[in-house]
Short mmCIF file of C-alpha atoms and ligand atoms in Angstrom, two decimals:
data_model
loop_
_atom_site.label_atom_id
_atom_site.label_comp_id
_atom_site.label_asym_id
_atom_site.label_seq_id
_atom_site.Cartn_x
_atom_site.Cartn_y
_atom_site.Cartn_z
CA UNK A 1 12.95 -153.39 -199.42
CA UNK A 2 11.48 -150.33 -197.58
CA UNK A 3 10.97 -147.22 -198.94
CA UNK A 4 13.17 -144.31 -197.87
CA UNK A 5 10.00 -143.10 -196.26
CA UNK A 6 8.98 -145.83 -194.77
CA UNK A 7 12.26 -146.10 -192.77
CA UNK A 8 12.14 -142.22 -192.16
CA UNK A 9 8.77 -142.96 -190.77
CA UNK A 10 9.92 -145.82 -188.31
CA UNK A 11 12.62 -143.96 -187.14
CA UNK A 12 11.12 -140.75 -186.34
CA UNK A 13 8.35 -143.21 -184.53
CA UNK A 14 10.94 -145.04 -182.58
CA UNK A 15 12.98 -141.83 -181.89
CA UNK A 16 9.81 -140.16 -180.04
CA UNK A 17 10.08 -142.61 -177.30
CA UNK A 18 13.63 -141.59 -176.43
CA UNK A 19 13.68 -139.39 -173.21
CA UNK A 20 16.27 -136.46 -175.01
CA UNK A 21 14.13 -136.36 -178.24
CA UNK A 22 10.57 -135.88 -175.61
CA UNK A 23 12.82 -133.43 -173.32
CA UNK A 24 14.14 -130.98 -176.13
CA UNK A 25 10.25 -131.43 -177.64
CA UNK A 26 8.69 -130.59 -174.66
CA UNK A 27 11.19 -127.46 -174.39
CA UNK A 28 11.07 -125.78 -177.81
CA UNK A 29 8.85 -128.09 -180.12
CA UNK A 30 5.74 -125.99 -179.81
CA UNK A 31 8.06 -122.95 -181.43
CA UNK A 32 10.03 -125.34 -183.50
CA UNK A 33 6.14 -126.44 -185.60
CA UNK A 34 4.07 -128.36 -183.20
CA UNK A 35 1.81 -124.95 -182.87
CA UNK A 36 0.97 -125.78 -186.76
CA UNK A 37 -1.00 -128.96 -185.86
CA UNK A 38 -2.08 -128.10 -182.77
CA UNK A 39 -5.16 -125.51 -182.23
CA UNK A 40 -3.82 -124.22 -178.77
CA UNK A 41 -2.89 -125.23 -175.48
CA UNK A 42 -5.97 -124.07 -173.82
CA UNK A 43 -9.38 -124.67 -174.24
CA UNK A 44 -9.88 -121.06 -175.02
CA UNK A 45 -7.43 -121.17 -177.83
CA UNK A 46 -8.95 -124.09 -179.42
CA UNK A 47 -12.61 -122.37 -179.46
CA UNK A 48 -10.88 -119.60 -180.91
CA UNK A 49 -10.07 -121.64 -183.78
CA UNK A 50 -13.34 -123.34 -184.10
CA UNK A 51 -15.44 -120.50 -184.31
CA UNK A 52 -13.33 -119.40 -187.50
CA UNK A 53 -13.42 -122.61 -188.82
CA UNK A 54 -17.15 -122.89 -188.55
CA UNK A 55 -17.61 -119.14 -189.93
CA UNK A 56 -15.52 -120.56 -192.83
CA UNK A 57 -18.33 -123.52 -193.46
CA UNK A 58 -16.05 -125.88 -191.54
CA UNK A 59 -16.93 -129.00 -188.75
CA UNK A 60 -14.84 -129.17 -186.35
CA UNK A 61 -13.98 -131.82 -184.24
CA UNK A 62 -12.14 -130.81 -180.88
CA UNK A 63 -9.71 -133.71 -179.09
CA UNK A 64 -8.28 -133.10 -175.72
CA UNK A 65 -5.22 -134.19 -176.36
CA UNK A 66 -3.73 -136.87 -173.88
CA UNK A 67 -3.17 -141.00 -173.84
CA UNK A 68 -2.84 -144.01 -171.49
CA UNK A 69 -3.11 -142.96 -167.99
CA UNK A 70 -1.47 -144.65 -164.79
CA UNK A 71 -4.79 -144.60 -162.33
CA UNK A 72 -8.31 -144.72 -162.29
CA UNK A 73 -7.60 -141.05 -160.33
CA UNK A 74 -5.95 -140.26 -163.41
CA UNK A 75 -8.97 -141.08 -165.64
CA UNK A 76 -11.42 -139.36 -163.46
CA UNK A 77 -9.69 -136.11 -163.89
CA UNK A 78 -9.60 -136.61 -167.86
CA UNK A 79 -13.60 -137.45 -167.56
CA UNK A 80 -14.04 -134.56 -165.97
CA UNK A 81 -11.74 -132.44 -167.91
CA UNK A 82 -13.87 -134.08 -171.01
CA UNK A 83 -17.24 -133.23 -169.41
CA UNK A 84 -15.70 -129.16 -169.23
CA UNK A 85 -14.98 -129.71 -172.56
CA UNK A 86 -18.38 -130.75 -173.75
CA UNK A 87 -20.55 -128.50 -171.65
CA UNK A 88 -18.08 -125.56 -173.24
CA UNK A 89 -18.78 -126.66 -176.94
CA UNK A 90 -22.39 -126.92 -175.58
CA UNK A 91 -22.49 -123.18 -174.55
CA UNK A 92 -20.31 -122.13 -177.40
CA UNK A 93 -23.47 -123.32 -179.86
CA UNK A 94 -20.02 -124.32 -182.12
CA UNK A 95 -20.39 -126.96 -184.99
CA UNK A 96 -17.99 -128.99 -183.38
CA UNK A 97 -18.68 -132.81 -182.10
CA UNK A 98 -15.97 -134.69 -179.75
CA UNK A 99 -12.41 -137.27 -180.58
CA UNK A 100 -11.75 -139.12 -177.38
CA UNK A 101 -8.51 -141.89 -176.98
CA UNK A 102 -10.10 -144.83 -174.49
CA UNK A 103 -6.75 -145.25 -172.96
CA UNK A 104 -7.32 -141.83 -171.57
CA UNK A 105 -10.01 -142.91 -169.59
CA UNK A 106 -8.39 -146.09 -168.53
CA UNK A 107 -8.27 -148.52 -171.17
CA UNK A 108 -4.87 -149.84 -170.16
CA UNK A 109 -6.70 -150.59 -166.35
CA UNK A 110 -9.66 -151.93 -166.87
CA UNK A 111 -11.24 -152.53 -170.24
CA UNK A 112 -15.20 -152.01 -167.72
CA UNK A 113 -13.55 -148.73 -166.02
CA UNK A 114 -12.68 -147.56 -169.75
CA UNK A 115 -16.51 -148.25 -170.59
CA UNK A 116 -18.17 -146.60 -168.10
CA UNK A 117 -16.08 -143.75 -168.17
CA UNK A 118 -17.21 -143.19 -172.13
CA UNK A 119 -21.08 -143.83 -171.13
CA UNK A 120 -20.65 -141.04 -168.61
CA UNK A 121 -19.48 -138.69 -171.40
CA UNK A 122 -21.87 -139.77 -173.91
CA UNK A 123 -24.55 -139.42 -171.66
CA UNK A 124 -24.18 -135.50 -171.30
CA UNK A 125 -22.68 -135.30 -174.95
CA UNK A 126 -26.27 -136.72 -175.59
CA UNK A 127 -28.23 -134.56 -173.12
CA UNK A 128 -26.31 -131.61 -175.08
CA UNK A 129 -26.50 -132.84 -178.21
CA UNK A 130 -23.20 -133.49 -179.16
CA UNK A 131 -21.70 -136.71 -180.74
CA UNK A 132 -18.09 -138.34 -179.91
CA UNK A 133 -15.71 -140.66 -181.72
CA UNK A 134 -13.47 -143.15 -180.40
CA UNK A 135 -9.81 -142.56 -181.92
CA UNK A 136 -8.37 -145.57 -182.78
CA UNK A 137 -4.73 -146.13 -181.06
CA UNK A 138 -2.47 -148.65 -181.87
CA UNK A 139 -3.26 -152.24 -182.40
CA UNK A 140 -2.80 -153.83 -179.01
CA UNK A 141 -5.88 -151.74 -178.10
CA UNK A 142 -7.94 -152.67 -181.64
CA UNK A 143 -10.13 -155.62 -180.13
CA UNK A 144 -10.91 -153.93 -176.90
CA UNK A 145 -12.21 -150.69 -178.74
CA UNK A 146 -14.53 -152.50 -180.91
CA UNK A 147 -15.67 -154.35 -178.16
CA UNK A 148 -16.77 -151.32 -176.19
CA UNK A 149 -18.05 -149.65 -179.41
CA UNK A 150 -20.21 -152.96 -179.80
CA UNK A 151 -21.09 -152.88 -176.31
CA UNK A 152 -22.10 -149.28 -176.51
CA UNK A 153 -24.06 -149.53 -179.10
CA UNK A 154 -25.74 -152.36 -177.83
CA UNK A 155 -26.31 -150.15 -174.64
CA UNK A 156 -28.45 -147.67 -177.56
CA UNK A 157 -25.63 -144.72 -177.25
CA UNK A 158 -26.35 -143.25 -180.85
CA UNK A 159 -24.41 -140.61 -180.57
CA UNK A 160 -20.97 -142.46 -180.83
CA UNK A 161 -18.42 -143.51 -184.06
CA UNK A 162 -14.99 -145.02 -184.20
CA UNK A 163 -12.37 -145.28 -186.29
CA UNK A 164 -10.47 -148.31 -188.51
CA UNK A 165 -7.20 -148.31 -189.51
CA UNK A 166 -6.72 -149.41 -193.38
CA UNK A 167 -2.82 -150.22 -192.56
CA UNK A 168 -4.27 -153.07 -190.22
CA UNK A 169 -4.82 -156.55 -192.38
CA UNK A 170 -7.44 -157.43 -189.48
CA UNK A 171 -9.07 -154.26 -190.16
CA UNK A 172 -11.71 -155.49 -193.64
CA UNK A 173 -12.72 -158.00 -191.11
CA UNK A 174 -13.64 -155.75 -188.56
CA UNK A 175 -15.72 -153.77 -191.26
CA UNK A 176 -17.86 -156.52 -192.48
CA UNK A 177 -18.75 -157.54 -188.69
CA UNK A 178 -19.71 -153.90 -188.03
CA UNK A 179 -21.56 -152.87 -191.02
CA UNK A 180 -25.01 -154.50 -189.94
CA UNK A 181 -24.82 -152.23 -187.06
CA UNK A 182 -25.16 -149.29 -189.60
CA UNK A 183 -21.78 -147.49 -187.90
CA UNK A 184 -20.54 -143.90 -187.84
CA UNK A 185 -16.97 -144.57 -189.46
CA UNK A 186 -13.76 -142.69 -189.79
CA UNK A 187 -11.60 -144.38 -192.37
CA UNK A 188 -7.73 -143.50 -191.99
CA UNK A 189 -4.64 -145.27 -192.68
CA UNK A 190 -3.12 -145.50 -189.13
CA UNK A 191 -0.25 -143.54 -188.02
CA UNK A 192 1.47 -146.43 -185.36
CA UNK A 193 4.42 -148.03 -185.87
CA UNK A 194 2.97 -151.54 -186.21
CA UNK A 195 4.84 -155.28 -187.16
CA UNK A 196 4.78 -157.00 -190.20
CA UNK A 197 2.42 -159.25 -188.63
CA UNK A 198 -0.26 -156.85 -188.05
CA UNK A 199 -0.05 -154.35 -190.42
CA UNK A 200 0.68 -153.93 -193.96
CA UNK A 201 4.44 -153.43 -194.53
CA UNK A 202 4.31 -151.54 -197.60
CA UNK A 203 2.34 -148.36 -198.58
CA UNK A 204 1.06 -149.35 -201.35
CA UNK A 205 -0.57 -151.70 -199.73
CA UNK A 206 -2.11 -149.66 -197.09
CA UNK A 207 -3.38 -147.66 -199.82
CA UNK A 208 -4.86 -150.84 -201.77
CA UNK A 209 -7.03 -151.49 -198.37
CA UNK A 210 -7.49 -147.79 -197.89
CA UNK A 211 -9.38 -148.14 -201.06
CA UNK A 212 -11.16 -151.77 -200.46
CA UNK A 213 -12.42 -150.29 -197.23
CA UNK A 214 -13.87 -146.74 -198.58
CA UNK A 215 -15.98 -148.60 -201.33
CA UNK A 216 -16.90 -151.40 -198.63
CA UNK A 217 -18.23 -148.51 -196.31
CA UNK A 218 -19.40 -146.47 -198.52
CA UNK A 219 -21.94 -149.09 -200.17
CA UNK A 220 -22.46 -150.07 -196.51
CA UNK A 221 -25.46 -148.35 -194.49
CA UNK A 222 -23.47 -146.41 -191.46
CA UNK A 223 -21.63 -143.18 -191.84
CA UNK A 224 -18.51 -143.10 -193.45
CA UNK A 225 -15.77 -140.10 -192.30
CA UNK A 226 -12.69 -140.40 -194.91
CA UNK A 227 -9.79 -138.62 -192.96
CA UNK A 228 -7.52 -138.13 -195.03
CA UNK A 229 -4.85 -136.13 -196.89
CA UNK A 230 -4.63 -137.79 -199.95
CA UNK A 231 -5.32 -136.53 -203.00
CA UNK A 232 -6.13 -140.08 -204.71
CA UNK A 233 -8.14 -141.46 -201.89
CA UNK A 234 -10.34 -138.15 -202.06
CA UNK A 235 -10.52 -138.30 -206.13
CA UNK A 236 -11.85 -141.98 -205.87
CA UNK A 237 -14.25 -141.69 -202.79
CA UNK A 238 -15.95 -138.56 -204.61
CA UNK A 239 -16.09 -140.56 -208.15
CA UNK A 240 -17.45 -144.12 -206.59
CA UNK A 241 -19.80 -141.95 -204.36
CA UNK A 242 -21.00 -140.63 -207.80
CA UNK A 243 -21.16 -144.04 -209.74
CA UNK A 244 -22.93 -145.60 -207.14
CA UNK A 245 -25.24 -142.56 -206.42
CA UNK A 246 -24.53 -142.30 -202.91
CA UNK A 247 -26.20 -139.48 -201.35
CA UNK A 248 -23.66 -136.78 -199.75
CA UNK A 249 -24.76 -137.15 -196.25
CA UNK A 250 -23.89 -140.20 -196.21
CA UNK A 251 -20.26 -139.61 -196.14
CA UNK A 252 -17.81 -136.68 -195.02
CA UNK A 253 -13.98 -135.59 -195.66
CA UNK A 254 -11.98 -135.11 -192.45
CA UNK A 255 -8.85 -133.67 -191.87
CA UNK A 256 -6.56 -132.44 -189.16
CA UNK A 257 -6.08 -128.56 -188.36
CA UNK A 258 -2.62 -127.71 -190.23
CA UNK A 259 -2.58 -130.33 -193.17
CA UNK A 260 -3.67 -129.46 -197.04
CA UNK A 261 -6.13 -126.31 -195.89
CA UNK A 262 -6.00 -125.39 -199.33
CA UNK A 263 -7.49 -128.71 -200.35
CA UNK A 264 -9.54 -128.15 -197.14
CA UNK A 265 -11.51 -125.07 -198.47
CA UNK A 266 -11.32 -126.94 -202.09
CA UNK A 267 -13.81 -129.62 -200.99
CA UNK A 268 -15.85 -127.12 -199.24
CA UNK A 269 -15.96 -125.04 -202.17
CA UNK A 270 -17.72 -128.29 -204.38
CA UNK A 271 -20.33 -128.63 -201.95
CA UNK A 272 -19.03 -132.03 -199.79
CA UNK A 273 -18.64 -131.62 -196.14
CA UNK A 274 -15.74 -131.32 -194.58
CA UNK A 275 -14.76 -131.35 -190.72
CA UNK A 276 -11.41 -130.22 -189.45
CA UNK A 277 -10.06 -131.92 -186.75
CA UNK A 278 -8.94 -129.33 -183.74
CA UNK A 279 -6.18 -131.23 -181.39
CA UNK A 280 -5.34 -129.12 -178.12
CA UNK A 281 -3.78 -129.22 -174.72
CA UNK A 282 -0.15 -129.34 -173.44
CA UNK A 283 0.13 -133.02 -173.96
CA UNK A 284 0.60 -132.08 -177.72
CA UNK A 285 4.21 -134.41 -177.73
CA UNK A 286 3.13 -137.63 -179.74
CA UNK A 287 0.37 -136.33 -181.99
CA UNK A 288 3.22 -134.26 -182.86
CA UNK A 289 5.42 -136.66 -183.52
CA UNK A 290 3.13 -139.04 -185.52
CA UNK A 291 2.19 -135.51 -187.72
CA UNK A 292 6.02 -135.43 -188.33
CA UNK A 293 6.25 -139.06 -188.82
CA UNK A 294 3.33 -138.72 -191.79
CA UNK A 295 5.75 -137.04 -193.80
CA UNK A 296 9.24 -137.12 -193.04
CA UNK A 297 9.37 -133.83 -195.07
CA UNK A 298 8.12 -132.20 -192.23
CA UNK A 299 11.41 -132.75 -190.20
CA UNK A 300 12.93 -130.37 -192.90
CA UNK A 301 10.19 -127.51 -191.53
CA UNK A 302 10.97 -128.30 -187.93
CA UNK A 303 14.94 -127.86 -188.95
CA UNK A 304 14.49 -125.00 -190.94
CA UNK A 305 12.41 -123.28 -187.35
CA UNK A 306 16.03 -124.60 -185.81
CA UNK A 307 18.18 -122.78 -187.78
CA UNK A 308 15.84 -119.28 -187.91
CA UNK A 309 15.54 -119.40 -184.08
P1 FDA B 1 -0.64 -140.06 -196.61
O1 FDA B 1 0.18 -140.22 -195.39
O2 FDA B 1 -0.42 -140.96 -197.75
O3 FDA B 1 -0.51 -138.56 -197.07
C1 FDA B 1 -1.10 -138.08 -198.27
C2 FDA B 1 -0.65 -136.65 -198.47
O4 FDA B 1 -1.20 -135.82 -197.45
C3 FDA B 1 0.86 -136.45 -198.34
O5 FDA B 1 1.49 -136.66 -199.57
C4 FDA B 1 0.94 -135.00 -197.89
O6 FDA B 1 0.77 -134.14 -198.97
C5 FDA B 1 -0.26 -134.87 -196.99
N1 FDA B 1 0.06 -135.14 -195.57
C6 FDA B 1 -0.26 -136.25 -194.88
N2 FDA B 1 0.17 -136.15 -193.59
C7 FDA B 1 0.78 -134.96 -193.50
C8 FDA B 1 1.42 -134.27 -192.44
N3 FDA B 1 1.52 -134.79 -191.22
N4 FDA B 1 1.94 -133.05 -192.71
C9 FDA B 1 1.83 -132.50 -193.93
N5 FDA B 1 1.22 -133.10 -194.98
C10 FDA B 1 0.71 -134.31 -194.77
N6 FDA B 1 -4.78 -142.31 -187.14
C11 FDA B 1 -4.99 -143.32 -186.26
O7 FDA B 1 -4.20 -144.26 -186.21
N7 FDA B 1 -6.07 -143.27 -185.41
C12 FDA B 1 -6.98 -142.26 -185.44
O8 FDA B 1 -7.96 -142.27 -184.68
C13 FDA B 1 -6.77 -141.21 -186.39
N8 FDA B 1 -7.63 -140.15 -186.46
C14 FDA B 1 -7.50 -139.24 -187.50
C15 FDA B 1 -8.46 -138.25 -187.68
C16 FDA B 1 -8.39 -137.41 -188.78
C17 FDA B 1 -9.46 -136.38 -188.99
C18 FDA B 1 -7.33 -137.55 -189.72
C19 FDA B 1 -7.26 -136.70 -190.94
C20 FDA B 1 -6.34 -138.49 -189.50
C21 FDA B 1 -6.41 -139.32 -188.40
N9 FDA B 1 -5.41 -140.28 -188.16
C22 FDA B 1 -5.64 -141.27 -187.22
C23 FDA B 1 -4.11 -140.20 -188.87
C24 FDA B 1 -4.06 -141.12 -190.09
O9 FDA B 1 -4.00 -142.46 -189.69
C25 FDA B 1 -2.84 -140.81 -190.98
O10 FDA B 1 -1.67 -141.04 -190.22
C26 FDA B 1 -2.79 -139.40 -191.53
O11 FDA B 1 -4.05 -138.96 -191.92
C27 FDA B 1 -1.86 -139.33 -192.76
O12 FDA B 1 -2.32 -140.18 -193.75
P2 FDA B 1 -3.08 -139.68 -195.08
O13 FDA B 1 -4.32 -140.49 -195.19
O14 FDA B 1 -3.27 -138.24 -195.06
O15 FDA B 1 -2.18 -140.18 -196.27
#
């Protein structure tokens, strides 16, 4: 039997594709909380954020918020709005490297257009000396972002890390194949609505791999990022990395603008380092709704902003 959560979770998933939920969003949600995840609209705003993040001791990580586009026009302009992006962090000398979603830059057309698009920006994010990460989006898209990962590394783009998604069973599989290529990592539990057949139904679960995974990377000779908000997850990844005396650069704690900034400046404070993750743009709407979706209790914050207004 699902947990209340987990059924909040689907619903406010399912509910973010209806078109009255994305039209009253795209009207007051920014008001209503979204502006607590997300580090601006503008490009400007977002730097603004960095550079007090990175006074504070703080990585950041800046993601131009924005998924699945309709045309190969379409992806251009995000490349290009990318490459403003990177030449902007460039000039900014901020500690801040680069997310990127491959369905931005066509993934959904053409799995080569999605490619070269990437090597484009990881060519200047390598002339500048920047380094990107491949978000991981749901799991129809799982196989084709490995294989470009793969493929990119094979191409000798070092500059370049991806994501797995412990809520995915296919997911300790994917690990083991990738760990001879020593990969940069981000570790997070996943925050699609995903079958039964894919994914792990129950939390616990997710958790379980969540921890299989950390100790499996960790031992493992890439880079491990552990994104996430959890207290337990943290706990353990600090007191295996201990046991098994591996050295702190070879793993970091991630986490998004907004969520647990006290435990944020916590992990700072002991010495580990710790990268925020700065989402901005206008197209803010489902990275919303997945925040809101992480923890139903947010709902209560967004209805609370409802009543004030
Ligand atoms: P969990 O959901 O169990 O939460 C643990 C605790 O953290 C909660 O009890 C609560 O206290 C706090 N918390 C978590 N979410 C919160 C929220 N929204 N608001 C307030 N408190 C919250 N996913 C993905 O599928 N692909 C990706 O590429 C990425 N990328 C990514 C980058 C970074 C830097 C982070 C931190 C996360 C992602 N994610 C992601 C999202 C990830 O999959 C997951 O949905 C969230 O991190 C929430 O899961 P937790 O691991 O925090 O645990």
């Amino acid at each position: 039997m699902p947990s209340l959560n987990a059924m909040a979770r689907s619903a406010i998933l399912a509910a973010a594709h209806n078109r009255a939920t994305k039209a009253f969003m795209g009207r007051y949600g920014m008001r209503l909380g979204a502006s607590r995840f997300v580090a601006g609209e503008t490009l400007d705003q977002c730097v603004g954020v960095i550079r007090v993040l990175n006074q504070q001791g703080f990585k950041c990580n800046a993601t131009l918020l924005g998924e699945a586009v309709a045309s190969a026009a379409d992806a251009d302009r995000a490349v290009a709005e990318y490459q403003g992006l990177i030449k902007r962090l460039a000039t900014e000398r901020v500690n801040c490297n680069v997310s990127i979603k491959l369905t931005l830059l066509g993934l959904d057309l053409d799995e080569e257009l999605a490619e070269s698009n990437m090597v484009q920006l990881l060519e200047l994010s390598a002339e500048l000396g920047l380094t990107m990460r491949i978000d991981m989006e749901d799991s129809v898209h799982v196989a084709s972002t490995l294989k470009i990962y793969r493929n990119l590394l094979a191409r000798g783009c070092d500059n370049v890390g991806v994501v797995l998604q412990s809520c995915l069973r296919r997911s300790a599989a994917d690990l083991e194949s990738l760990l001879p290529l020593a990969p940069n990592l981000r570790l997070v539990k996943g925050a699609y609505l995903e079958s039964r057949e894919v994914a792990f139904p129950d939390k616990a679960e997710v958790d379980d791999n969540y921890v299989r995974l950390l100790e499996q990377a960790l031992r493992g000779a890439g880079y491990t990022a552990i994104a996430t908000h959890d207290d337990r997850m943290i706990h353990h990844a600090i007191t295996f990395a201990e046991q098994h005396q591996i050295p702190r650069d070879h793993f970091e704690f991630q986490m998004l603008y907004g969520i647990r900034p006290q435990l944020q400046r916590e992990l700072l404070g002991k010495g580990f380092t710790v990268l925020v993750a700065t989402c901005y743009g206008t197209h803010w709407y489902p990275f919303f709704m997945r925040r809101l979706a992480e923890r139903p209790a947010n709902v209560l914050f967004l209805a609370r902003n409802l009543v004030r207004r």
